[in-house]
CSV table of C-alpha atoms in Angstrom, one decimal:
chain,number,residue,atom,x,y,z
S,1,MET,CA,-27.7,-76.1,-15.1
S,2,ARG,CA,-24.0,-77.1,-15.3
S,3,PRO,CA,-22.9,-78.6,-18.6
S,4,PRO,CA,-22.0,-82.3,-18.7
S,5,LEU,CA,-18.3,-83.2,-18.1
S,6,THR,CA,-18.1,-86.0,-20.6
S,7,LEU,CA,-15.8,-84.3,-23.0
S,8,PRO,CA,-13.1,-83.3,-20.5
S,9,MET,CA,-13.3,-86.8,-19.0
S,10,SER,CA,-12.7,-88.3,-22.4
S,11,LEU,CA,-9.8,-86.0,-23.0
S,12,SER,CA,-8.3,-86.9,-19.6
S,13,SER,CA,-8.7,-90.6,-20.3
S,14,LEU,CA,-6.9,-90.3,-23.6
S,15,LEU,CA,-4.1,-88.4,-21.9
S,16,PHE,CA,-3.9,-91.0,-19.2
S,17,LEU,CA,-3.7,-93.8,-21.8
S,18,LEU,CA,-1.2,-92.0,-24.1
S,19,PRO,CA,1.9,-93.7,-22.6
S,20,SER,CA,0.4,-97.1,-23.3
S,21,LEU,CA,-0.1,-96.1,-27.0
S,22,THR,CA,3.7,-95.7,-27.4
S,23,VAL,CA,4.7,-98.9,-25.5
S,24,SER,CA,4.8,-101.0,-28.7
S,25,TYR,CA,7.5,-98.7,-30.1
S,26,THR,CA,9.8,-98.9,-27.2
S,27,LEU,CA,11.2,-102.3,-28.1
S,28,ASP,CA,14.1,-101.3,-30.3
S,29,CYS,CA,15.9,-104.5,-31.2
S,30,SER,CA,18.7,-102.7,-33.1
S,31,ASP,CA,20.1,-100.9,-30.1
S,32,ILE,CA,19.8,-103.0,-27.0
S,33,ARG,CA,21.9,-101.7,-24.1
S,34,VAL,CA,22.3,-104.0,-21.0
S,35,ASP,CA,25.0,-103.7,-18.4
S,36,LYS,CA,27.0,-101.4,-20.7
S,37,LYS,CA,26.9,-104.1,-23.4
S,38,SER,CA,25.4,-103.4,-26.8
S,39,PHE,CA,23.5,-105.9,-28.8
S,40,ASN,CA,21.9,-105.7,-32.3
S,41,LEU,CA,19.1,-108.2,-33.0
S,42,LYS,CA,17.8,-106.4,-36.0
S,43,PRO,CA,18.8,-109.2,-38.4
S,44,LEU,CA,16.3,-111.4,-36.6
S,45,ALA,CA,13.4,-109.1,-37.4
S,46,GLY,CA,10.4,-110.7,-39.0
S,47,PRO,CA,7.9,-113.4,-38.1
S,48,HIS,CA,9.4,-116.8,-37.0
S,49,SER,CA,7.2,-119.8,-36.4
S,50,ILE,CA,7.6,-123.1,-34.5
S,51,TYR,CA,5.0,-125.7,-33.7
S,52,THR,CA,4.3,-128.7,-31.6
S,53,VAL,CA,1.9,-131.6,-32.5
S,54,ARG,CA,-0.2,-133.7,-30.2
S,55,GLU,CA,-2.0,-136.8,-31.5
S,56,HIS,CA,-5.3,-137.9,-30.1
S,57,PRO,CA,-6.7,-140.3,-32.7
S,58,PRO,CA,-8.7,-139.6,-34.7
S,59,THR,CA,-7.6,-136.0,-34.2
S,60,ILE,CA,-4.3,-134.2,-34.4
S,61,THR,CA,-3.7,-130.8,-32.6
S,62,ASN,CA,-1.1,-128.5,-34.1
S,63,THR,CA,-0.1,-125.5,-32.0
S,64,THR,CA,1.9,-122.9,-34.0
S,65,PHE,CA,3.8,-120.2,-32.1
S,66,THR,CA,4.8,-117.1,-34.1
S,67,ILE,CA,7.1,-114.4,-32.8
S,68,ASP,CA,8.6,-111.1,-34.0
S,69,VAL,CA,10.9,-109.5,-31.5
S,70,CYS,CA,11.3,-106.2,-33.5
S,71,ARG,CA,7.8,-105.2,-34.5
S,72,PRO,CA,4.2,-106.2,-34.1
S,73,LEU,CA,3.0,-109.2,-36.2
S,74,GLU,CA,1.2,-108.3,-39.4
S,75,ARG,CA,-2.2,-109.7,-40.2
S,76,THR,CA,-2.4,-112.6,-42.6
S,77,LYS,CA,-4.2,-111.7,-45.8
S,78,GLY,CA,-7.3,-113.7,-46.5
S,79,VAL,CA,-7.6,-115.0,-42.9
S,80,PRO,CA,-10.6,-114.0,-40.9
S,81,LYS,CA,-9.9,-111.7,-37.9
S,82,ALA,CA,-11.1,-114.3,-35.4
S,83,GLU,CA,-8.6,-116.9,-36.8
S,84,ASP,CA,-5.6,-114.6,-36.8
S,85,CYS,CA,-3.2,-113.1,-34.2
S,86,PRO,CA,-4.7,-110.0,-32.6
S,87,ASN,CA,-3.4,-106.6,-33.6
S,88,LEU,CA,-0.1,-105.5,-31.9
S,89,SER,CA,0.8,-109.1,-31.1
S,90,ARG,CA,4.5,-109.9,-30.7
S,91,VAL,CA,4.0,-113.5,-29.8
S,92,CYS,CA,0.8,-115.6,-30.3
S,93,ALA,CA,-0.3,-119.2,-30.6
S,94,ILE,CA,-2.8,-120.7,-33.0
S,95,GLU,CA,-4.2,-124.2,-32.3
S,96,ARG,CA,-5.5,-126.1,-35.3
S,97,LEU,CA,-7.5,-129.3,-34.9
S,98,THR,CA,-7.4,-131.8,-37.8
S,99,ASN,CA,-9.9,-134.7,-38.0
S,100,THR,CA,-7.9,-137.4,-39.9
S,101,VAL,CA,-11.1,-139.4,-40.6
S,102,GLU,CA,-13.0,-136.5,-42.2
S,103,GLY,CA,-9.9,-134.6,-43.5
S,104,VAL,CA,-11.1,-131.4,-42.0
S,105,THR,CA,-8.9,-128.8,-40.2
S,106,THR,CA,-10.4,-126.1,-38.0
S,107,ILE,CA,-8.9,-123.4,-35.8
S,108,GLU,CA,-9.8,-124.1,-32.2
S,109,HIS,CA,-8.0,-121.3,-30.3
S,110,THR,CA,-6.1,-118.1,-31.1
S,111,ILE,CA,-4.1,-117.2,-28.0
S,112,PRO,CA,-2.3,-113.8,-27.6
S,113,ILE,CA,0.8,-114.4,-25.5
S,114,ALA,CA,2.6,-111.1,-25.6
S,115,GLY,CA,1.9,-107.7,-27.1
S,116,ASP,CA,0.6,-104.2,-26.5
S,117,PHE,CA,-3.0,-105.1,-25.5
S,118,SER,CA,-3.5,-102.3,-22.9
S,119,LEU,CA,-6.5,-101.0,-24.9
S,120,SER,CA,-8.1,-104.4,-25.7
S,121,ILE,CA,-7.7,-107.8,-24.0
S,122,GLY,CA,-4.7,-107.5,-21.6
S,123,GLY,CA,-1.9,-105.3,-20.5
S,124,ASN,CA,1.3,-103.6,-21.7
S,125,LEU,CA,4.1,-105.3,-23.6
S,126,ASP,CA,6.6,-104.2,-20.8
S,127,PRO,CA,9.7,-105.7,-22.4
S,128,GLN,CA,12.5,-106.5,-19.9
S,129,TRP,CA,16.0,-107.4,-21.0
S,130,THR,CA,18.5,-109.3,-18.8
S,131,ARG,CA,22.1,-110.1,-19.5
S,132,LEU,CA,22.6,-113.7,-18.7
S,133,LYS,CA,26.1,-113.2,-17.3
S,134,SER,CA,24.8,-110.8,-14.7
S,135,SER,CA,21.7,-112.8,-13.8
S,136,ALA,CA,21.0,-113.7,-10.2
S,137,SER,CA,21.0,-117.4,-11.2
S,138,SER,CA,24.4,-119.1,-11.1
S,139,ALA,CA,23.3,-121.4,-14.0
S,140,ASP,CA,22.5,-118.3,-16.1
S,141,ARG,CA,25.9,-116.7,-15.4
S,142,GLU,CA,27.6,-119.6,-17.2
S,143,LYS,CA,25.8,-118.7,-20.4
S,144,GLU,CA,26.4,-115.8,-22.8
S,145,GLY,CA,23.5,-113.9,-24.2
S,146,LEU,CA,20.2,-112.1,-23.3
S,147,ARG,CA,16.9,-112.9,-21.8
S,148,LEU,CA,13.8,-111.0,-23.0
S,149,GLU,CA,10.5,-111.1,-21.1
S,150,MET,CA,7.4,-109.9,-22.9
S,151,HIS,CA,4.0,-109.5,-21.3
S,152,GLY,CA,0.5,-108.3,-22.1
S,153,GLY,CA,-1.3,-111.4,-23.2
S,154,LYS,CA,-4.4,-112.9,-21.6
S,155,TYR,CA,-6.6,-115.8,-22.6
S,156,ASP,CA,-9.5,-117.5,-20.9
S,157,GLY,CA,-8.9,-115.4,-17.8
S,158,LYS,CA,-5.2,-116.4,-17.4
S,159,LYS,CA,-2.3,-114.1,-18.0
S,160,GLN,CA,0.3,-115.0,-20.6
S,161,LYS,CA,3.9,-114.1,-21.2
S,162,ALA,CA,6.9,-115.1,-23.3
S,163,ILE,CA,10.5,-115.6,-22.2
S,164,VAL,CA,13.1,-115.8,-24.9
S,165,GLU,CA,16.7,-116.6,-24.2
S,166,PHE,CA,19.0,-115.4,-26.9
S,167,LEU,CA,22.1,-117.7,-26.5
S,168,CYS,CA,25.5,-117.0,-28.1
S,169,ALA,CA,26.2,-119.6,-30.8
S,170,VAL,CA,29.6,-119.4,-32.4
S,171,ASP,CA,30.4,-123.1,-32.9
S,172,GLY,CA,27.3,-123.7,-35.0
S,173,ILE,CA,25.8,-127.1,-35.1
S,174,ASP,CA,28.1,-128.6,-32.4
S,175,GLU,CA,26.6,-126.3,-29.7
S,176,PHE,CA,23.1,-127.0,-30.9
S,177,MET,CA,23.7,-130.7,-30.8
S,178,ARG,CA,24.9,-130.5,-27.2
S,179,ARG,CA,21.8,-128.7,-26.1
S,180,ASP,CA,19.6,-130.9,-28.2
S,181,GLU,CA,21.0,-134.0,-26.5
S,182,ILE,CA,20.3,-132.5,-23.1
S,183,MET,CA,16.8,-131.6,-24.1
S,184,ASP,CA,16.1,-135.0,-25.6
S,185,ALA,CA,17.3,-136.8,-22.5
S,186,TYR,CA,15.1,-134.5,-20.4
S,187,ASN,CA,12.1,-135.2,-22.6
S,188,GLU,CA,12.7,-139.0,-22.5
S,189,ASP,CA,13.0,-139.0,-18.7
S,190,LYS,CA,9.8,-137.0,-18.3
S,191,GLU,CA,8.0,-138.7,-21.1
S,192,LYS,CA,6.3,-135.5,-22.1
S,193,GLU,CA,5.4,-136.4,-25.7
S,194,ASP,CA,2.6,-133.9,-25.7
S,195,ASN,CA,5.0,-131.0,-25.1
S,196,SER,CA,8.0,-132.1,-27.2
S,197,GLY,CA,9.9,-129.1,-28.5
S,198,GLU,CA,10.3,-128.3,-32.2
S,199,GLU,CA,13.0,-126.1,-33.7
S,200,THR,CA,13.4,-124.1,-36.9
S,201,ASN,CA,16.3,-122.3,-38.6
S,202,ASP,CA,16.2,-118.5,-38.5
S,203,GLU,CA,17.9,-118.0,-41.9
S,204,HIS,CA,20.9,-116.4,-40.3
S,205,GLY,CA,22.7,-119.6,-39.2
S,206,GLY,CA,20.8,-119.8,-35.9
S,207,LYS,CA,18.0,-121.9,-34.5
S,208,LEU,CA,14.8,-121.1,-32.6
S,209,LYS,CA,13.6,-123.8,-30.3
S,210,LEU,CA,10.5,-124.3,-28.2
S,211,HIS,CA,11.5,-125.1,-24.6
S,212,SER,CA,8.1,-125.2,-22.9
S,213,TRP,CA,4.6,-123.7,-22.6
S,214,GLU,CA,3.4,-124.4,-19.1
S,215,ASP,CA,1.6,-122.8,-16.2
S,216,GLU,CA,3.9,-121.1,-13.7
S,217,GLU,CA,1.9,-120.0,-10.7
S,218,GLU,CA,-0.9,-117.7,-12.1
S,219,VAL,CA,0.7,-117.1,-15.5
S,220,LYS,CA,1.1,-119.4,-18.5
S,221,VAL,CA,4.7,-118.9,-19.8
S,222,LEU,CA,6.1,-119.7,-23.2
S,223,ARG,CA,9.8,-120.3,-23.1
S,224,LEU,CA,11.9,-120.2,-26.3
S,225,ASP,CA,15.6,-120.7,-26.8
S,226,TRP,CA,17.2,-118.7,-29.7
S,227,HIS,CA,20.7,-119.8,-30.6
S,228,THR,CA,22.2,-117.0,-32.6
S,229,LYS,CA,25.6,-115.3,-33.2
S,230,TYR,CA,23.9,-111.9,-32.6
S,231,ALA,CA,23.6,-112.7,-28.9
S,232,CYS,CA,27.4,-112.8,-28.5
S,233,GLU,CA,28.9,-109.9,-26.6
S,234,ASP,CA,31.7,-109.4,-29.1
S,235,ALA,CA,29.4,-109.3,-32.1
S,236,LYS,CA,29.7,-106.3,-34.4
S,237,ASP,CA,27.2,-103.4,-34.1
S,238,SER,CA,26.3,-103.9,-37.7
S,239,GLY,CA,24.8,-107.3,-36.8
S,240,GLY,CA,27.6,-109.2,-38.5
S,241,ALA,CA,29.5,-112.2,-37.3
S,242,PRO,CA,31.5,-112.0,-34.0
S,243,ASN,CA,34.5,-109.8,-34.3
S,244,SER,CA,37.7,-111.8,-34.0
S,245,GLY,CA,39.9,-108.7,-33.5
S,246,HIS,CA,42.3,-109.7,-36.3
S,247,TRP,CA,42.6,-108.3,-39.8
S,248,GLY,CA,42.4,-110.6,-42.8
S,249,PHE,CA,45.2,-111.4,-45.3
S,250,PHE,CA,44.0,-109.0,-48.0
S,251,THR,CA,43.8,-106.2,-45.5
S,252,TRP,CA,47.4,-106.7,-44.5
S,253,PHE,CA,48.4,-107.2,-48.2
S,254,ILE,CA,46.9,-103.8,-49.2
S,255,ILE,CA,48.5,-102.1,-46.3
S,256,ILE,CA,52.0,-103.5,-47.1
S,257,VAL,CA,51.7,-102.6,-50.8
S,258,PHE,CA,50.6,-99.1,-50.0
S,259,MET,CA,53.5,-98.6,-47.5
S,260,ALA,CA,56.0,-100.0,-50.0
S,261,VAL,CA,54.9,-97.7,-52.8
S,262,ALA,CA,54.9,-94.7,-50.4
S,263,ALA,CA,58.4,-95.6,-49.2
S,264,TYR,CA,59.6,-95.9,-52.8
S,265,LEU,CA,58.2,-92.6,-53.9
S,266,ILE,CA,59.5,-90.8,-50.8
S,267,PHE,CA,63.0,-92.3,-51.0
S,268,GLY,CA,63.2,-91.7,-54.8
S,269,SER,CA,62.1,-88.1,-54.4
S,270,TRP,CA,64.7,-87.5,-51.7
S,271,LEU,CA,67.4,-89.0,-53.9
S,272,ASN,CA,66.5,-86.9,-57.0
S,273,TYR,CA,66.4,-83.8,-54.9
S,274,ASN,CA,69.8,-84.3,-53.4
S,275,ARG,CA,71.5,-85.8,-56.4
S,276,TYR,CA,70.0,-83.8,-59.3
S,277,SER,CA,68.4,-80.8,-57.5
S,278,ALA,CA,65.1,-81.8,-59.1
S,279,ARG,CA,61.9,-79.8,-58.6
S,280,GLY,CA,58.2,-80.5,-59.1
S,281,TRP,CA,57.3,-83.6,-61.2
S,282,ASP,CA,61.0,-84.3,-61.7
S,283,LEU,CA,61.3,-85.2,-58.0
S,284,LEU,CA,59.2,-88.4,-58.6
S,285,PRO,CA,61.1,-91.5,-59.7
S,286,HIS,CA,60.3,-92.3,-63.4
S,287,SER,CA,58.6,-88.9,-63.7
S,288,GLU,CA,58.6,-89.1,-67.5
S,289,THR,CA,56.8,-92.4,-67.5
S,290,ILE,CA,54.3,-91.1,-65.0
S,291,ARG,CA,53.6,-88.1,-67.2
S,292,ASP,CA,53.1,-90.4,-70.2
S,293,ILE,CA,50.6,-92.6,-68.5
S,294,PRO,CA,47.5,-90.6,-69.7
S,295,TYR,CA,48.8,-90.8,-73.3
S,296,LEU,CA,49.6,-94.4,-73.0
S,297,MET,CA,46.1,-95.1,-71.6
S,298,ARG,CA,44.5,-93.2,-74.5
S,299,ASP,CA,46.5,-95.2,-77.1
S,300,TRP,CA,45.6,-98.4,-75.4
S,301,MET,CA,41.9,-97.6,-75.2
S,302,ARG,CA,42.0,-96.6,-78.9
S,303,ARG,CA,43.6,-100.0,-79.8
S,304,VAL,CA,41.0,-101.9,-77.7
S,305,VAL,CA,38.1,-100.1,-79.4
S,306,ASN,CA,39.5,-100.8,-82.9
S,307,THR,CA,40.0,-104.5,-81.9
S,308,VAL,CA,36.4,-104.8,-80.7
S,309,GLN,CA,34.9,-103.1,-83.7
S,310,GLY,CA,37.1,-105.2,-86.0
S,311,GLY,CA,38.8,-104.1,-89.2
S,312,GLY,CA,37.7,-107.0,-91.4
S,313,PRO,CA,40.0,-108.8,-93.9
S,314,ARG,CA,41.4,-105.5,-95.3
S,315,GLY,CA,43.2,-104.7,-92.0
S,316,GLY,CA,41.0,-101.7,-91.2
S,317,TYR,CA,41.0,-100.0,-94.6
S,318,SER,CA,37.7,-99.1,-96.2
S,319,ALA,CA,36.9,-99.9,-99.8
S,320,VAL,CA,37.3,-97.1,-102.3
């Protein structure tokens, strides 16, 4: 009788699924390379949450979206597993229902939108980066930044995904106000009070805003706009502010002082060599003063120590 083949089949299944186990580690937000342009979104690491509220008296529905573009979301301590984002989530939504009459809040739905769920509820994260200036859309080519698509989520039989647009924001609040005015006008025209976007600061001078969460064909898509200086193409690799390409005042000051001192020493040494045939230390201008600097510093430090310790009314003499 031939032995069962369950063990080899298990091993082959693990080998087949091995690539999916490493997908969650392929989204390196500190070294993003798109169209020969480098971006560093590492300063944006960590969970960021935004929410939208729908009122249906006597109940209020609060939907909170949480995203971490650099690593999977961590479980919340003290929260039951069924009421928290699933493991390996990058983006998830939690719907809370509050009964204003009874004063009771319950969690209605926990929806995994994007993450590495290939071994559980959905598919792979499959992150896809797009440089907006090289996008096929003419409207996108007028923008500066990146678009990130994340997949893997599935809820109630419908696939989920998240699309985040990282938009270059250099002018700060002025640019945000322009976009906010456009979105407010759009919301007023459409009268979509149930899907009004909320925004939050990202603690780095930028803003994260909810654009929409709607069905698009057979997938429900969460769209977020993230205005940040780290999406600018001339941003420094260290994740700092955009590089202006100019040195500051103090940099130039230090350079000028250094060059002046170097020119003085070189010219003085040349003069002493030709006029006095000096050698060694004697070549330097004011060589005697330079050689006395250690002794002068020692005397000055001794005087400072004596001043700090204090000599009392007797001027430093001890009683006999």
